[in-house]
Short mmCIF file of N, CA and C in Angstrom, two decimals:
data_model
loop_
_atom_site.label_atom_id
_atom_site.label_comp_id
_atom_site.label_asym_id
_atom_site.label_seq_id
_atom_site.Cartn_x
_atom_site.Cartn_y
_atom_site.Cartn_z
N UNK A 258 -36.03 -134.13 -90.24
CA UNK A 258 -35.41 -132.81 -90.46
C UNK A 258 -34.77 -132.32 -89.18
N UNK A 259 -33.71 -131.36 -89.36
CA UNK A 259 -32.93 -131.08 -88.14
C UNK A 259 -33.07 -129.51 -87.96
N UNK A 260 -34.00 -128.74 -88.41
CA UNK A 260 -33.63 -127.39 -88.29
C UNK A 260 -34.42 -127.30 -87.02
N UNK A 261 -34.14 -125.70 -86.56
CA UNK A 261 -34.88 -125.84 -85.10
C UNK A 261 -35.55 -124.13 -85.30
N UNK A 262 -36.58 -124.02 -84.46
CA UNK A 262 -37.03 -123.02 -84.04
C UNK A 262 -36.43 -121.91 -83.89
N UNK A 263 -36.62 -120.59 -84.38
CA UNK A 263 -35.59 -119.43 -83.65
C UNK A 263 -37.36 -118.16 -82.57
N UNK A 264 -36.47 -118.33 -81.03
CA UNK A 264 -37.19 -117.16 -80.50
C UNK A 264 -36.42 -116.15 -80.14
N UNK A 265 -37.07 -115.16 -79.97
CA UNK A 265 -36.60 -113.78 -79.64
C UNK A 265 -37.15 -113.28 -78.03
N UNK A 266 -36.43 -113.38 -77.29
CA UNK A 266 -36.50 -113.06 -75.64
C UNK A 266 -36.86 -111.59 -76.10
N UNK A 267 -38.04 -110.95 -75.72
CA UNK A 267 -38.22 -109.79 -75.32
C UNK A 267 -39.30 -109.64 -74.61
N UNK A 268 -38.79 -108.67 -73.34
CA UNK A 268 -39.27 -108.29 -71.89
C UNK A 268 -39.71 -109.57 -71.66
N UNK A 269 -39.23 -110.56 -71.04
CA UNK A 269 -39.00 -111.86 -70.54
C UNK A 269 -39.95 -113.37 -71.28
N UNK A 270 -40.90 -112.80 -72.51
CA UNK A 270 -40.94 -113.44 -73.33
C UNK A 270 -40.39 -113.71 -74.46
N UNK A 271 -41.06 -115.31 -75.03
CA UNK A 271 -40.18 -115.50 -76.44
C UNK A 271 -41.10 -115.64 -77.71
N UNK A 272 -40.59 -114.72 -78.14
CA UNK A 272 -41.63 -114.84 -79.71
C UNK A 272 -41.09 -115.03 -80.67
N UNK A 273 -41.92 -115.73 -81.34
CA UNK A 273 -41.46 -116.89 -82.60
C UNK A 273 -40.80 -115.82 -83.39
N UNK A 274 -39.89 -115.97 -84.19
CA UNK A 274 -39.09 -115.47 -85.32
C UNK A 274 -39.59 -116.23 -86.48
N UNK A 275 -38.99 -117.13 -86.49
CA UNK A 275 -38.83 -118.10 -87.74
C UNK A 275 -38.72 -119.42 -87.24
N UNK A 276 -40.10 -120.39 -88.15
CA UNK A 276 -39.62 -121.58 -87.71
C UNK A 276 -38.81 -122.49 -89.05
N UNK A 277 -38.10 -123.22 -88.20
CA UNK A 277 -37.83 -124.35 -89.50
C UNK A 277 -36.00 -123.42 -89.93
N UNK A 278 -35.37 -123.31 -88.83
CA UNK A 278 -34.24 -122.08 -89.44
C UNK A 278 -33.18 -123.31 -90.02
N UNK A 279 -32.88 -123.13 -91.14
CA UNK A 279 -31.32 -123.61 -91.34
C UNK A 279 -30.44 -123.07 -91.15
N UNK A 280 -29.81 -121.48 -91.44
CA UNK A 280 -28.91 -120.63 -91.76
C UNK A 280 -29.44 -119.51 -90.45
N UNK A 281 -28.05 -119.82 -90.10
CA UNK A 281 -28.29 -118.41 -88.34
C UNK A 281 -26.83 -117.89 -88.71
N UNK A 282 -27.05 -116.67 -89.01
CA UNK A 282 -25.68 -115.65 -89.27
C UNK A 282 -25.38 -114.63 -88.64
N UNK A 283 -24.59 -114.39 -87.78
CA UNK A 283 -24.34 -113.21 -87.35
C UNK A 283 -24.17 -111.75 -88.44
N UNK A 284 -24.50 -110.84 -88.16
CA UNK A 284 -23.85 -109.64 -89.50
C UNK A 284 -24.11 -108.20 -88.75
N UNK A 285 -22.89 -107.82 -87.78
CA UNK A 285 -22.58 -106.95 -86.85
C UNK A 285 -23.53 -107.15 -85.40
N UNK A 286 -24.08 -105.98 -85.86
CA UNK A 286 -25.63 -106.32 -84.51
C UNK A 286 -26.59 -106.85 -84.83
N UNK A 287 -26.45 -107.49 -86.12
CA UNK A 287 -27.82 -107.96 -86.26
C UNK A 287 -28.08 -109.31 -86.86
N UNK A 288 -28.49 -110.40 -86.52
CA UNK A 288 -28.76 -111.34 -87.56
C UNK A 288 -29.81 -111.72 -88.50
N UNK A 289 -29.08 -112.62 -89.62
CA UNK A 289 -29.83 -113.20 -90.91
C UNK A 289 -29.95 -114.33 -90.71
N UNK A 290 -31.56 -114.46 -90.65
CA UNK A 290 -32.20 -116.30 -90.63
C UNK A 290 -32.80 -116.23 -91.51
N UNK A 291 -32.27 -117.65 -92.01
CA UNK A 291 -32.97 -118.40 -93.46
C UNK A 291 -33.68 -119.53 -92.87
N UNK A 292 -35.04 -119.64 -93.27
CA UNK A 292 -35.63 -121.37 -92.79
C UNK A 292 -35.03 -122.36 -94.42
N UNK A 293 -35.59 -123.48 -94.31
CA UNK A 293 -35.67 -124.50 -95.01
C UNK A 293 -36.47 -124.28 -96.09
N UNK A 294 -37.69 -123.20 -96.01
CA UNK A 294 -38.60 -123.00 -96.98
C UNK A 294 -38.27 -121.94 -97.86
N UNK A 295 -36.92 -120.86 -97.22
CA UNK A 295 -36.25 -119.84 -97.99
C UNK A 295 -36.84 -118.74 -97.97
N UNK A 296 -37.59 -118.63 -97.22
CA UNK A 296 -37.80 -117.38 -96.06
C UNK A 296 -36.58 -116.78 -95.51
N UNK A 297 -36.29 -115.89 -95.78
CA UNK A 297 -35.44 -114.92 -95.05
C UNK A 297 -35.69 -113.85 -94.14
N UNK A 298 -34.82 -113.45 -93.01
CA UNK A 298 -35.00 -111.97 -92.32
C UNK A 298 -33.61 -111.87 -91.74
N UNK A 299 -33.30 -110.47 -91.51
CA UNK A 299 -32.34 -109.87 -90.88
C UNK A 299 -32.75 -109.06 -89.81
N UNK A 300 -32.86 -109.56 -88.57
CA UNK A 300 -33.48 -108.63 -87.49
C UNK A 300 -32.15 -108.16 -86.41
N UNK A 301 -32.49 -107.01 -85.67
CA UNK A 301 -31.50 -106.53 -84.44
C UNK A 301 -31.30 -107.62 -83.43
N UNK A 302 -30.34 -108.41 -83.36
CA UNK A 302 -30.27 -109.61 -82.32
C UNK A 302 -29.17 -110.50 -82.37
N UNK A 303 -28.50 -111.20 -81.25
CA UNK A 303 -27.80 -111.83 -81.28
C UNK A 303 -28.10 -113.34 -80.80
N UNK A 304 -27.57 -114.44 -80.75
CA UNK A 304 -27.48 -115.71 -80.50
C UNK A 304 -27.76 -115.58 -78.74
N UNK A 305 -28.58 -115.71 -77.97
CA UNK A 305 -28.24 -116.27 -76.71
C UNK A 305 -28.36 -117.36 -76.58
N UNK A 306 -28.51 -118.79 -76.77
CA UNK A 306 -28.68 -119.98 -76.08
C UNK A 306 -29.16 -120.97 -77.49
N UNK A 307 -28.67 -122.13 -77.53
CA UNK A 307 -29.43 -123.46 -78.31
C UNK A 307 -29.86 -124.34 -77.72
N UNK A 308 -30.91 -124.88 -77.64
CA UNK A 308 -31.20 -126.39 -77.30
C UNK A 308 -31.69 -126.66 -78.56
N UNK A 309 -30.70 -127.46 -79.24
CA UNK A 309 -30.97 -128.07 -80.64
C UNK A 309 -31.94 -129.78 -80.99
N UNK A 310 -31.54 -130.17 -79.39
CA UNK A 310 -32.61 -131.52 -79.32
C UNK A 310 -34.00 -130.91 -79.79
N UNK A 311 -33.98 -130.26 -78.49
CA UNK A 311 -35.63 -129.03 -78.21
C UNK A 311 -35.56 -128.42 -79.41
N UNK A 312 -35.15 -128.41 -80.90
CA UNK A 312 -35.39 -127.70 -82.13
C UNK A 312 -35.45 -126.07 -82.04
N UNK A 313 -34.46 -125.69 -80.88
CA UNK A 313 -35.06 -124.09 -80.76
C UNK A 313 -33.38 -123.40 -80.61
N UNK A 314 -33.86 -122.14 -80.81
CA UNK A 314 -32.78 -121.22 -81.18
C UNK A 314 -33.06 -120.33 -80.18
N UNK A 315 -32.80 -119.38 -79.28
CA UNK A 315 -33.16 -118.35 -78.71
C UNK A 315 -32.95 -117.23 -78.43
N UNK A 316 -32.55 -116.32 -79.28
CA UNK A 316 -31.90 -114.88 -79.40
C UNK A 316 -32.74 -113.82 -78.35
N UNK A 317 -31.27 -112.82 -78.45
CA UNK A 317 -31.92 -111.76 -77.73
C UNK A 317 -31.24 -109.78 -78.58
N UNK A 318 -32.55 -109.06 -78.36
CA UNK A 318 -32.32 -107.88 -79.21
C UNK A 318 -31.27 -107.07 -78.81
N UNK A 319 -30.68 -106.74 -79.85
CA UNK A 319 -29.56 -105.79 -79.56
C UNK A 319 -30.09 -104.19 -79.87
N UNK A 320 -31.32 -103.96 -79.75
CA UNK A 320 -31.90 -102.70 -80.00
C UNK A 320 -31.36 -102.20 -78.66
N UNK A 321 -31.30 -100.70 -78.04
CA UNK A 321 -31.08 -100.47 -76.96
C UNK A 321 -33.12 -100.13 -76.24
N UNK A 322 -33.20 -100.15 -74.90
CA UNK A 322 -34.68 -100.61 -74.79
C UNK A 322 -35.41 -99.29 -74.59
N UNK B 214 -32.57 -137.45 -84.41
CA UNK B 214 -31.49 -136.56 -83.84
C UNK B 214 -31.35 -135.42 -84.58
N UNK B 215 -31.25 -134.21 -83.76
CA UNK B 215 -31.26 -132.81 -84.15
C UNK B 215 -30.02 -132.24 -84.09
N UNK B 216 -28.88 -132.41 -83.70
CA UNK B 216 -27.82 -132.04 -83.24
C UNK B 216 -27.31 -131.67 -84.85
N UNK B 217 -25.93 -131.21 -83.91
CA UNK B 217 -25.23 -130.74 -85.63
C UNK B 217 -23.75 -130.68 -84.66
N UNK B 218 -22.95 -130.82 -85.54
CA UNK B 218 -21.23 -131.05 -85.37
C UNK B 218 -20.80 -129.04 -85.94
N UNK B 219 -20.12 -129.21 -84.80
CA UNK B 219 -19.55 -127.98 -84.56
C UNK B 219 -17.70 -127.87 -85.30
N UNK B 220 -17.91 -126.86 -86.17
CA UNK B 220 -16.38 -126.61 -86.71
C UNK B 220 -15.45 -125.39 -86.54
N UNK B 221 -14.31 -125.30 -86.72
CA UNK B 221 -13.45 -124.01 -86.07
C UNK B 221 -12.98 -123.74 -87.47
N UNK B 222 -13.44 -122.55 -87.94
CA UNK B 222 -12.52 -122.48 -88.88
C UNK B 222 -11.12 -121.89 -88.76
N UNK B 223 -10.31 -122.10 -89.35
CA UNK B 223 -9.00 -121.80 -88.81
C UNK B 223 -7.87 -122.10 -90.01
N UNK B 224 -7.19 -120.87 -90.18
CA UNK B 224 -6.25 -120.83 -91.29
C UNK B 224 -6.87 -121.48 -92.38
N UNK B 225 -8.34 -121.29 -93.18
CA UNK B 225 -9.23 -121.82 -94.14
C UNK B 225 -9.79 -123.09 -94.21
N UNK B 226 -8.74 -123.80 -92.67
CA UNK B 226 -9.51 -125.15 -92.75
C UNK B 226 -10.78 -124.98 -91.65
N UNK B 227 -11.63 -126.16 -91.59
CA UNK B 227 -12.63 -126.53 -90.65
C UNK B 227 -12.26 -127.46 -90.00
N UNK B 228 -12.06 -127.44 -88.92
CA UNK B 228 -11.15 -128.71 -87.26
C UNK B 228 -12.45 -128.60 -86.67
N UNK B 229 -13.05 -130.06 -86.81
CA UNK B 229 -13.86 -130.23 -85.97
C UNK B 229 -13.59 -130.06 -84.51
N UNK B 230 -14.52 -129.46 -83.83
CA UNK B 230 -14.49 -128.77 -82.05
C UNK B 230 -15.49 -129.98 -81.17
N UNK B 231 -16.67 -130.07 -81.81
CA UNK B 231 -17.22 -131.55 -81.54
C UNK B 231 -17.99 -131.50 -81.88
N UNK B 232 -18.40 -132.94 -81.45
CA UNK B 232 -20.19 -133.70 -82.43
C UNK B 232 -21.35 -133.34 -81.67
N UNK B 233 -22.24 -134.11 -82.35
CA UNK B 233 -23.60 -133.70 -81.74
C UNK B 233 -23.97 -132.78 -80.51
N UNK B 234 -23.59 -131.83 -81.19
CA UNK B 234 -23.90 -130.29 -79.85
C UNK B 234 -25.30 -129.98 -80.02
N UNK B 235 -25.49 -129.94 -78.78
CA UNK B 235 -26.87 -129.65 -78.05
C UNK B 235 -27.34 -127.84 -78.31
N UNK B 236 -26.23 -127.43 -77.32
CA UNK B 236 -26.65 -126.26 -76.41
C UNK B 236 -25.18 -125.61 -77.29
N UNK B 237 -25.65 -124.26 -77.55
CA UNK B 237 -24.62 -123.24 -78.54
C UNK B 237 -24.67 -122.05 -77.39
N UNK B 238 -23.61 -121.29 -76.90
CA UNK B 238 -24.01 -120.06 -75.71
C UNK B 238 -22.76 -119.04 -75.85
N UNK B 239 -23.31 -117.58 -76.79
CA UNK B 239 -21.94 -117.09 -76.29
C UNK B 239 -21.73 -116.34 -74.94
N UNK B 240 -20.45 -116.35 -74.70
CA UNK B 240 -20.15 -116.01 -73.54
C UNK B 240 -18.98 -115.07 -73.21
N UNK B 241 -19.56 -113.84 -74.04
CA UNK B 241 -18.29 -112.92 -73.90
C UNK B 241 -17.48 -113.41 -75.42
N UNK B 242 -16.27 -113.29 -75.38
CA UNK B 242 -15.80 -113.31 -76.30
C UNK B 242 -15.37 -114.64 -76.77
N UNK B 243 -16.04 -116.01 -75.80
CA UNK B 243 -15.71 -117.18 -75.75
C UNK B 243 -16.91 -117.87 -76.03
N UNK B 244 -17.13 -118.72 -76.40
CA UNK B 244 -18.40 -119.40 -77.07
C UNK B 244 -18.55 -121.24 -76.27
N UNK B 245 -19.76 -121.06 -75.42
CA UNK B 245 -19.41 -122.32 -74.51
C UNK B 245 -20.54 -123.78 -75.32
N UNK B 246 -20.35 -124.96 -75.70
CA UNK B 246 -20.80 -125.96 -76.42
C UNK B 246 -21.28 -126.81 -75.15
N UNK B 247 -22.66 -127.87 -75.63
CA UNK B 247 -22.76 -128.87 -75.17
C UNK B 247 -23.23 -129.99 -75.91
N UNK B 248 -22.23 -131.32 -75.37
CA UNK B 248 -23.28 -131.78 -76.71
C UNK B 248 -23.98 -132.99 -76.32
N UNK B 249 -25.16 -133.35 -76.72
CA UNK B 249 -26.09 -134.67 -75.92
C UNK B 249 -25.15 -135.54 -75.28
N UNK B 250 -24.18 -135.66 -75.33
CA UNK B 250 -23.12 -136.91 -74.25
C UNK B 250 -22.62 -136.26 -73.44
N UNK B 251 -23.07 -134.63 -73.11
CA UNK B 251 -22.91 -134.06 -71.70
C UNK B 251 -21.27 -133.27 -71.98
N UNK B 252 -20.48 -134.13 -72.90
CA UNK B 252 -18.93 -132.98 -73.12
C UNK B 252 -19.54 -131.94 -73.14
N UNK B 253 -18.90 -131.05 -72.33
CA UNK B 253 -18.46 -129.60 -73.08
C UNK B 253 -16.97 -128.61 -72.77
N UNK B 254 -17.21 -127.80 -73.59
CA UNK B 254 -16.04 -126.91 -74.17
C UNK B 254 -16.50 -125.39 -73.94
N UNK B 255 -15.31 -124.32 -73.55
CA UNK B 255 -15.39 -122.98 -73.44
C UNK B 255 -14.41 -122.97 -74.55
N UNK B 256 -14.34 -122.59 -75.60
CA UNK B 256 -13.33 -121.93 -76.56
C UNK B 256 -13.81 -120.34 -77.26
N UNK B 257 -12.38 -120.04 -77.50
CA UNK B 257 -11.94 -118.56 -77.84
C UNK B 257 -13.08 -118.66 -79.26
N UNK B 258 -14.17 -118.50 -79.22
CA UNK B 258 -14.88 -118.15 -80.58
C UNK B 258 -16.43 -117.53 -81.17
N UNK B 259 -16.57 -117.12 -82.39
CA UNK B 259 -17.83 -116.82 -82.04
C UNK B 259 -18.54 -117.54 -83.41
N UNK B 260 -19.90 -117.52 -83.10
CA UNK B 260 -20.88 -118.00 -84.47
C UNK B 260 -20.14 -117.50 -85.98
N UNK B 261 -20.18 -118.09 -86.66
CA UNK B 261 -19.49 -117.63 -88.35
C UNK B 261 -21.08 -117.76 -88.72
N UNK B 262 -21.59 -119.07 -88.99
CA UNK B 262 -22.70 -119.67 -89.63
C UNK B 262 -23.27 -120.88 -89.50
N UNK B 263 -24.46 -120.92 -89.62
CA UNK B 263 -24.57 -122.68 -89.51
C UNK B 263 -25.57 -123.35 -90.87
N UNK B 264 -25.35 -124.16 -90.93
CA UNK B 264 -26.70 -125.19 -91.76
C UNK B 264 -27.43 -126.32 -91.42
N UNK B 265 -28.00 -125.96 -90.76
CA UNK B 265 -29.14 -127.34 -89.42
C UNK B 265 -29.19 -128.82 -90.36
N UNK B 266 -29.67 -127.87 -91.39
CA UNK B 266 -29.96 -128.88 -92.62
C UNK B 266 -28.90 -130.49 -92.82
N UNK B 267 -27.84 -129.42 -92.99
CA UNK B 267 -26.71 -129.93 -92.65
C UNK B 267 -25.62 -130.55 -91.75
N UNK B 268 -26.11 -130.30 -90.50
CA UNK B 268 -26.32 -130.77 -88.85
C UNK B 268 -24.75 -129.70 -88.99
N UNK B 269 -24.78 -128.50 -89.62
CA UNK B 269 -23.24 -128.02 -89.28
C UNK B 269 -23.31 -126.51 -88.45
N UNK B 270 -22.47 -126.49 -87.78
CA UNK B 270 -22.47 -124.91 -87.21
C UNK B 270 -20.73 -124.51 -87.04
N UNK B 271 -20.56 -123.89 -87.78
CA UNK B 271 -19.19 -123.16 -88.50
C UNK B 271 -18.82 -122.12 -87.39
N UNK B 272 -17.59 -122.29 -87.04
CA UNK B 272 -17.29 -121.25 -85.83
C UNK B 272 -15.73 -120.41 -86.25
N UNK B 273 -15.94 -119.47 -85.80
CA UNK B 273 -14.37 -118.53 -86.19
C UNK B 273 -13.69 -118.49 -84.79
N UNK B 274 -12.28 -117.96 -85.15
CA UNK B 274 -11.69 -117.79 -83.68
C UNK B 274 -11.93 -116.43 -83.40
N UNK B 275 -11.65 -116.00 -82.11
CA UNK B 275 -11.93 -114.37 -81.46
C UNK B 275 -10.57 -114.44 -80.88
N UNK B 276 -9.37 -115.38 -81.66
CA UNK B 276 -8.14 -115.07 -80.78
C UNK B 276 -7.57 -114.11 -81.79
N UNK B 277 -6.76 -113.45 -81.10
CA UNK B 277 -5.82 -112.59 -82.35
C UNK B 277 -4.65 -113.50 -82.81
N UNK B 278 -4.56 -113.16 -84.21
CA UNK B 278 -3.84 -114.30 -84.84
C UNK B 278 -2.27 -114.29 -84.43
#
């Protein structure tokens, strides 16, 4: 399987979102992750970084802090 | 292999941008790729969507048409 991990950088840690993501969507400030199992969420955050070998995704919040 | 092939969509088609990308990073209004054979690319674009599943990650332009 090829899906990868999604974390969420907040205050200089990363906490798990969703594992197993297929579907990473942007939708204004906020994105929609779907895993493989069809789990969904739409949280405040954008794309910062992939290492897709490393199976991981790594967003960061667009909430203001 | 985890990677996924990166596409531009553009005037309704999809032009592949390149293969097995690693590392996804936006960067301002430009979106920078890497892909396990070390190429990479800065192009005018941002996330549309992806499907891991699918090893695909769908990209739009941020140029004005």
């Amino acid at each position: 399987m090829c899906e990868a991990n999604a974390y969420l950088l907040r205050e200089g840690r990363e906490e798990l979102v969703m594992e197993s993501v297929d579907v990473l969507e942007p939708r204004g400030d906020h994105l929609y992750l779907r895993s493989i199992f069809g789990d969904q969420k739409v949280i405040p955050a954008r794309l910062k970084t992939t290492s897709l070998v490393e199976h991981k995704i790594l967003l960061e919040t667009t909430e203001a802090p």
